[in-house]
PDB file of C-alpha atoms in Angstrom:
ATOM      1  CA  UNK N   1      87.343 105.912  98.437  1.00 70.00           C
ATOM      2  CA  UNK N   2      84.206 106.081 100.551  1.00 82.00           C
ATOM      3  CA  UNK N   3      81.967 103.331 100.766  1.00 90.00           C
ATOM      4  CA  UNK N   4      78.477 104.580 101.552  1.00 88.00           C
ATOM      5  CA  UNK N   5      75.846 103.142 103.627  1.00 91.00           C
ATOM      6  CA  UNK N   6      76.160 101.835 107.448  1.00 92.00           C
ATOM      7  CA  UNK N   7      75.582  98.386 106.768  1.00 95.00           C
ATOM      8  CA  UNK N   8      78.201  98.666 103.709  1.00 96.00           C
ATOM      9  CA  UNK N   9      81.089  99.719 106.118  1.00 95.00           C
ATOM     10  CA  UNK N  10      79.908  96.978 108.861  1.00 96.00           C
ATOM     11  CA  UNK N  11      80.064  94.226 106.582  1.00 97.00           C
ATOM     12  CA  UNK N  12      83.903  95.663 104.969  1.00 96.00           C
ATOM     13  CA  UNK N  13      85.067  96.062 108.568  1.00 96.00           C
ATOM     14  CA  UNK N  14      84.094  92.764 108.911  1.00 97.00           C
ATOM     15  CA  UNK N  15      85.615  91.153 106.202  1.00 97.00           C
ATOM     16  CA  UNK N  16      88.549  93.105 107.206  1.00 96.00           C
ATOM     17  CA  UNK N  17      89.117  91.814 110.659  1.00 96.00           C
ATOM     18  CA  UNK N  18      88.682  88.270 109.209  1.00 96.00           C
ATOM     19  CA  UNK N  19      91.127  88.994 106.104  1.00 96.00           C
ATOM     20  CA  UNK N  20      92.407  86.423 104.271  1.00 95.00           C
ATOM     21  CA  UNK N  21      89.773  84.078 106.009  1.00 96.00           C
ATOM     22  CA  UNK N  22      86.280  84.002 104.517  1.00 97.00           C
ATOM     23  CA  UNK N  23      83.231  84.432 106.688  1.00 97.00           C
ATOM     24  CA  UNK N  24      79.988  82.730 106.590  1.00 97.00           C
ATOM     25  CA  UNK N  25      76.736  84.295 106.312  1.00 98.00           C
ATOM     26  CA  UNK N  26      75.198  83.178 109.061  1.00 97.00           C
ATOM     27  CA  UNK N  27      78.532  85.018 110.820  1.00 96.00           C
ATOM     28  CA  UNK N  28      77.637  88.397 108.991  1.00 97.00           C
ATOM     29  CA  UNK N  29      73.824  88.095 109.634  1.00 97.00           C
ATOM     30  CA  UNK N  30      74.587  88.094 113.031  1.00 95.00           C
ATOM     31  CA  UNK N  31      76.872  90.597 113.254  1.00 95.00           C
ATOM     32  CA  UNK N  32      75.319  93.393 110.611  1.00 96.00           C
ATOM     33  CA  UNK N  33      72.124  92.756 112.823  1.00 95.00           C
ATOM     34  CA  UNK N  34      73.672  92.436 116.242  1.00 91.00           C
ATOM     35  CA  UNK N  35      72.211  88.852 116.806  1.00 90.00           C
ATOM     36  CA  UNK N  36      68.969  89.232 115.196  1.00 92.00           C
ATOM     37  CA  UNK N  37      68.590  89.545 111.885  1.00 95.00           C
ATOM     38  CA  UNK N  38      65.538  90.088 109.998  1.00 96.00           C
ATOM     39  CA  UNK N  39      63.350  87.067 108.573  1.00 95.00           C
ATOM     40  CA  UNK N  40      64.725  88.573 104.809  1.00 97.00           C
ATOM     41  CA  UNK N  41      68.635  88.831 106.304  1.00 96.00           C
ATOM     42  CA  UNK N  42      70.128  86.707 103.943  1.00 96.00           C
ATOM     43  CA  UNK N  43      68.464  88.677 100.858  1.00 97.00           C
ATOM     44  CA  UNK N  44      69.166  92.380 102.560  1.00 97.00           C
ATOM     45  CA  UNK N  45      72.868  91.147 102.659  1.00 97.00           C
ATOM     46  CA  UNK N  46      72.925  89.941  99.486  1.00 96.00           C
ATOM     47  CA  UNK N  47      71.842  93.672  98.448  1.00 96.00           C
ATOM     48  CA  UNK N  48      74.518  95.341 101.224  1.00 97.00           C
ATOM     49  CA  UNK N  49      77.099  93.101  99.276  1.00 96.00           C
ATOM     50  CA  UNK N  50      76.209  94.207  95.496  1.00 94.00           C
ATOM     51  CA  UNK N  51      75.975  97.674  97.051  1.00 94.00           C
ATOM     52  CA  UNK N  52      79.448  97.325  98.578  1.00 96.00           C
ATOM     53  CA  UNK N  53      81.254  95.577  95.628  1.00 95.00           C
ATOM     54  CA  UNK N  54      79.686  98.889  93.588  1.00 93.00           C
ATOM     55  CA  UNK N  55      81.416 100.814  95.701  1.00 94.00           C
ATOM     56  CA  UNK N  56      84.309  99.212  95.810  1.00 94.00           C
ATOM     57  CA  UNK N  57      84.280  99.023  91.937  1.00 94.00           C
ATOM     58  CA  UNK N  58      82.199 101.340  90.581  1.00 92.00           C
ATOM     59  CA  UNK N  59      82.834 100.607  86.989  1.00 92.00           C
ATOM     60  CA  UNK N  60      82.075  96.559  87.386  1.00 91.00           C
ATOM     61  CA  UNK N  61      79.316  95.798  84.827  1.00 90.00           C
ATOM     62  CA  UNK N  62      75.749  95.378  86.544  1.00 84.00           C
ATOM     63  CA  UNK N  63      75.950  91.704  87.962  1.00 83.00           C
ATOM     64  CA  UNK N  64      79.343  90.539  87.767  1.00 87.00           C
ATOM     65  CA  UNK N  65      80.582  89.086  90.891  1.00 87.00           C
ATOM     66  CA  UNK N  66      83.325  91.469  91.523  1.00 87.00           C
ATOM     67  CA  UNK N  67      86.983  91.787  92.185  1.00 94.00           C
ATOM     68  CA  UNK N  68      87.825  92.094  95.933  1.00 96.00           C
ATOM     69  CA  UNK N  69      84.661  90.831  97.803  1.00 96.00           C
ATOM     70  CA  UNK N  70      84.043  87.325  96.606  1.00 96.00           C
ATOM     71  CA  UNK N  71      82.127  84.428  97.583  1.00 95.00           C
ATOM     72  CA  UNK N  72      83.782  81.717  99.398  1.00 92.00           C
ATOM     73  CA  UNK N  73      82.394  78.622 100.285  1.00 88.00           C
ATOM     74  CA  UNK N  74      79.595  79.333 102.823  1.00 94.00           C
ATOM     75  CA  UNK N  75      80.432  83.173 103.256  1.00 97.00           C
ATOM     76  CA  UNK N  76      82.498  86.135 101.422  1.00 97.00           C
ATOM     77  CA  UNK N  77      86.129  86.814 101.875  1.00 97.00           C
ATOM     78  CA  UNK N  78      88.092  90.012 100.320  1.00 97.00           C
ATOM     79  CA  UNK N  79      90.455  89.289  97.599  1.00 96.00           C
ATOM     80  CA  UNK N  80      93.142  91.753  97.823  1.00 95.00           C
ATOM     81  CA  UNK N  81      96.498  92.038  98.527  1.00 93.00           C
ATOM     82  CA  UNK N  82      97.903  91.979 102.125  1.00 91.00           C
ATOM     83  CA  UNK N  83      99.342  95.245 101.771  1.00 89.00           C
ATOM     84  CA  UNK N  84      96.108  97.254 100.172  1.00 93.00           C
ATOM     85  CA  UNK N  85      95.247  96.431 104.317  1.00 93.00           C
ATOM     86  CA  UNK N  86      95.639  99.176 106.460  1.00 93.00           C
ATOM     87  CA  UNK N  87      95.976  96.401 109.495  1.00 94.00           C
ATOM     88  CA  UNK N  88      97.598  93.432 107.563  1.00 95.00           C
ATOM     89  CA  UNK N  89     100.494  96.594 106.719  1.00 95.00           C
ATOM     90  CA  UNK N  90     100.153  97.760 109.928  1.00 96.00           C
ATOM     91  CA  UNK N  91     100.731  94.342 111.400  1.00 96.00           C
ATOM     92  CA  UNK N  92     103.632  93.187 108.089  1.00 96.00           C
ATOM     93  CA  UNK N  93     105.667  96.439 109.238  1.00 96.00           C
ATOM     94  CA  UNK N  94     105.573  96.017 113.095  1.00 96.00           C
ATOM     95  CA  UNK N  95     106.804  92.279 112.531  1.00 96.00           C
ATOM     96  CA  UNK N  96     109.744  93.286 109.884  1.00 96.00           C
ATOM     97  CA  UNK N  97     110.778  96.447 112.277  1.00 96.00           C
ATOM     98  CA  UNK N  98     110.781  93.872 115.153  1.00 94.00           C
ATOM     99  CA  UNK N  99     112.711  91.848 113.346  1.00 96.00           C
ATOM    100  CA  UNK N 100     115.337  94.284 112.236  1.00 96.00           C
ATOM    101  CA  UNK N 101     115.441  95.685 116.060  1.00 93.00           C
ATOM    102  CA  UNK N 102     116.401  92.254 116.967  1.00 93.00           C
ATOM    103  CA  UNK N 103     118.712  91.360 114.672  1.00 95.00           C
ATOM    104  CA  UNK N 104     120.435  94.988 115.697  1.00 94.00           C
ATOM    105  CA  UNK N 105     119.580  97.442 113.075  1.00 95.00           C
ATOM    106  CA  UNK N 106     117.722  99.890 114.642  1.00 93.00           C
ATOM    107  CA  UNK N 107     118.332 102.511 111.807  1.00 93.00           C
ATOM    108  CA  UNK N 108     115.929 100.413 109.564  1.00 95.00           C
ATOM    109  CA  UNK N 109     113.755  99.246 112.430  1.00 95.00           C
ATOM    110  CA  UNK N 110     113.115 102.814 112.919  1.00 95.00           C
ATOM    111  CA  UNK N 111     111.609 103.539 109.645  1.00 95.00           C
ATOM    112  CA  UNK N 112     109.327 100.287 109.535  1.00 96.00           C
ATOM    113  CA  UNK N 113     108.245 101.327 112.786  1.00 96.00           C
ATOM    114  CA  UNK N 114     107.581 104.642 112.186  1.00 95.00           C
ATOM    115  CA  UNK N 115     105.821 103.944 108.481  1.00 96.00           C
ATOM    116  CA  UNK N 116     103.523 101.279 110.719  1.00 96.00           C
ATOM    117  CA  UNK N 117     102.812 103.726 113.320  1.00 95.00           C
ATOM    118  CA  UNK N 118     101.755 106.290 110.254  1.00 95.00           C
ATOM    119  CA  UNK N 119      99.020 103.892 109.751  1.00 94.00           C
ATOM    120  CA  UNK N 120      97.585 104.135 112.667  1.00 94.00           C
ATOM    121  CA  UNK N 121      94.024 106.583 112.392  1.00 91.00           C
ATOM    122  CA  UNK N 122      92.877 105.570 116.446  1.00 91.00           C
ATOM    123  CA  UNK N 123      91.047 102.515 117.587  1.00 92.00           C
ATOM    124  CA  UNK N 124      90.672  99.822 115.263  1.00 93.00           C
ATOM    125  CA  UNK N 125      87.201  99.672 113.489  1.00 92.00           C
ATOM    126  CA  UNK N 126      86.103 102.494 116.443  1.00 91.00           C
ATOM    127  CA  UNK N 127      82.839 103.105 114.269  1.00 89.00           C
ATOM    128  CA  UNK N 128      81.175 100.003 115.507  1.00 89.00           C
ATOM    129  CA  UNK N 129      82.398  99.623 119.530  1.00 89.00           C
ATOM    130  CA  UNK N 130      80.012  97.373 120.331  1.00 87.00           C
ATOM    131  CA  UNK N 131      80.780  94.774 117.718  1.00 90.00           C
ATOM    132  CA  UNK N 132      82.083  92.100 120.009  1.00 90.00           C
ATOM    133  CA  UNK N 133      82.584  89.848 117.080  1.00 91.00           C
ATOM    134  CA  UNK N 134      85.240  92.961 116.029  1.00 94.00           C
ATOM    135  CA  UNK N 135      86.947  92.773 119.154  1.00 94.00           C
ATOM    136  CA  UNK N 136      90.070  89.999 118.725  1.00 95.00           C
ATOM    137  CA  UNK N 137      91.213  92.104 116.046  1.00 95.00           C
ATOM    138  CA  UNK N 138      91.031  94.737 118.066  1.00 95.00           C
ATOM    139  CA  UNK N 139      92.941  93.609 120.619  1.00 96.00           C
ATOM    140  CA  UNK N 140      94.897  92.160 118.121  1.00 96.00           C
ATOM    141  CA  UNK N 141      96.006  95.085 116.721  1.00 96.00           C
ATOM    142  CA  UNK N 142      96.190  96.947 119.410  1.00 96.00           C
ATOM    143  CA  UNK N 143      99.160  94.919 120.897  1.00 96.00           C
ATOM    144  CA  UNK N 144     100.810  94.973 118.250  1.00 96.00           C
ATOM    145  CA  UNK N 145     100.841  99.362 118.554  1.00 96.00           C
ATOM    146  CA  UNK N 146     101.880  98.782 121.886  1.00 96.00           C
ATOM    147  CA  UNK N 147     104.886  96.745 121.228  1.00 93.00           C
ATOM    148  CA  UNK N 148     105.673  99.096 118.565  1.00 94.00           C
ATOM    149  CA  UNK N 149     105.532 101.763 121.079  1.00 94.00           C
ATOM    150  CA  UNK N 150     107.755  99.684 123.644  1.00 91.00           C
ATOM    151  CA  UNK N 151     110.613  99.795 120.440  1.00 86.00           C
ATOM    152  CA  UNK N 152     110.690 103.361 120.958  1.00 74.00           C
ATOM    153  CA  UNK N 153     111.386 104.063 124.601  1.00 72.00           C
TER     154      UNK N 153
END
């Protein structure tokens, strides 16, 4: 699925990186407008959300609060499963292959390692490198790959 529109992608990369936690809006205004949003932010993201829940669902009836991005408390959140997550599979597999590498079954280990690794599509959320906000998760993630790539030398 593609979700159209810059601002679209920003704010479900965002969501992402906080997944299963919720973030507020003043948190996406300032990141979808790189610390200074515009005097009508909080309406223009209103509109970036109804565009990306249309995306995301493009048979949800006009004004239904959709499926996966939801409002919580002050903010949004996504409301999917951990594995329908690139990074929250990525991360799930590296953990269980680490796991089975120390308990001594490196056969297994192997594949959860290698099915994480197949996840992989080059630095995490790379379409917005200045988003410091972005960056933790980044890193996160990135360690993560690099331990996994530790397990195979």
């Amino acid at each position: 699925m593609t979700v159209p529109g810059a601002k679209e992608r920003h704010l479900l990369a965002v969501l992402a990186a906080a997944y299963p936690a919720s973030v507020s809006v003043d948190q996406l205004l300032e990141s979808l407008w790189d610390g200074a949003p515009p005097r009508t932010g909080r309406k223009s993201l209103q509109a970036h959300v109804v565009r990306l829940r249309t995306a995301l669902e493009p048979d949800r009836p006009p004004g239904s609060p959709g499926r996966y991005v939801v409002r919580r408390h002050d903010g949004y959140a996504l409301a999917i499963a951990r594995d329908q997550l690139d990074a929250t599979a990525f991360s799930d597999l590296a953990a269980r292959g680490r796991a089975l590498l120390s308990a001594g079954d490196a056969g297994a280990a192997d594949d959860l390692l290698r099915e994480a690794l197949a996840l992989w599509r080059g630095q995490p959320y790379g379409d917005w490198p200045d988003a410091v906000d972005l960056d933790p998760e980044r890193e996160r993630l990135g360690a993560i790959r690099a331990h996994v790539l530790e397990a195979f030398w």
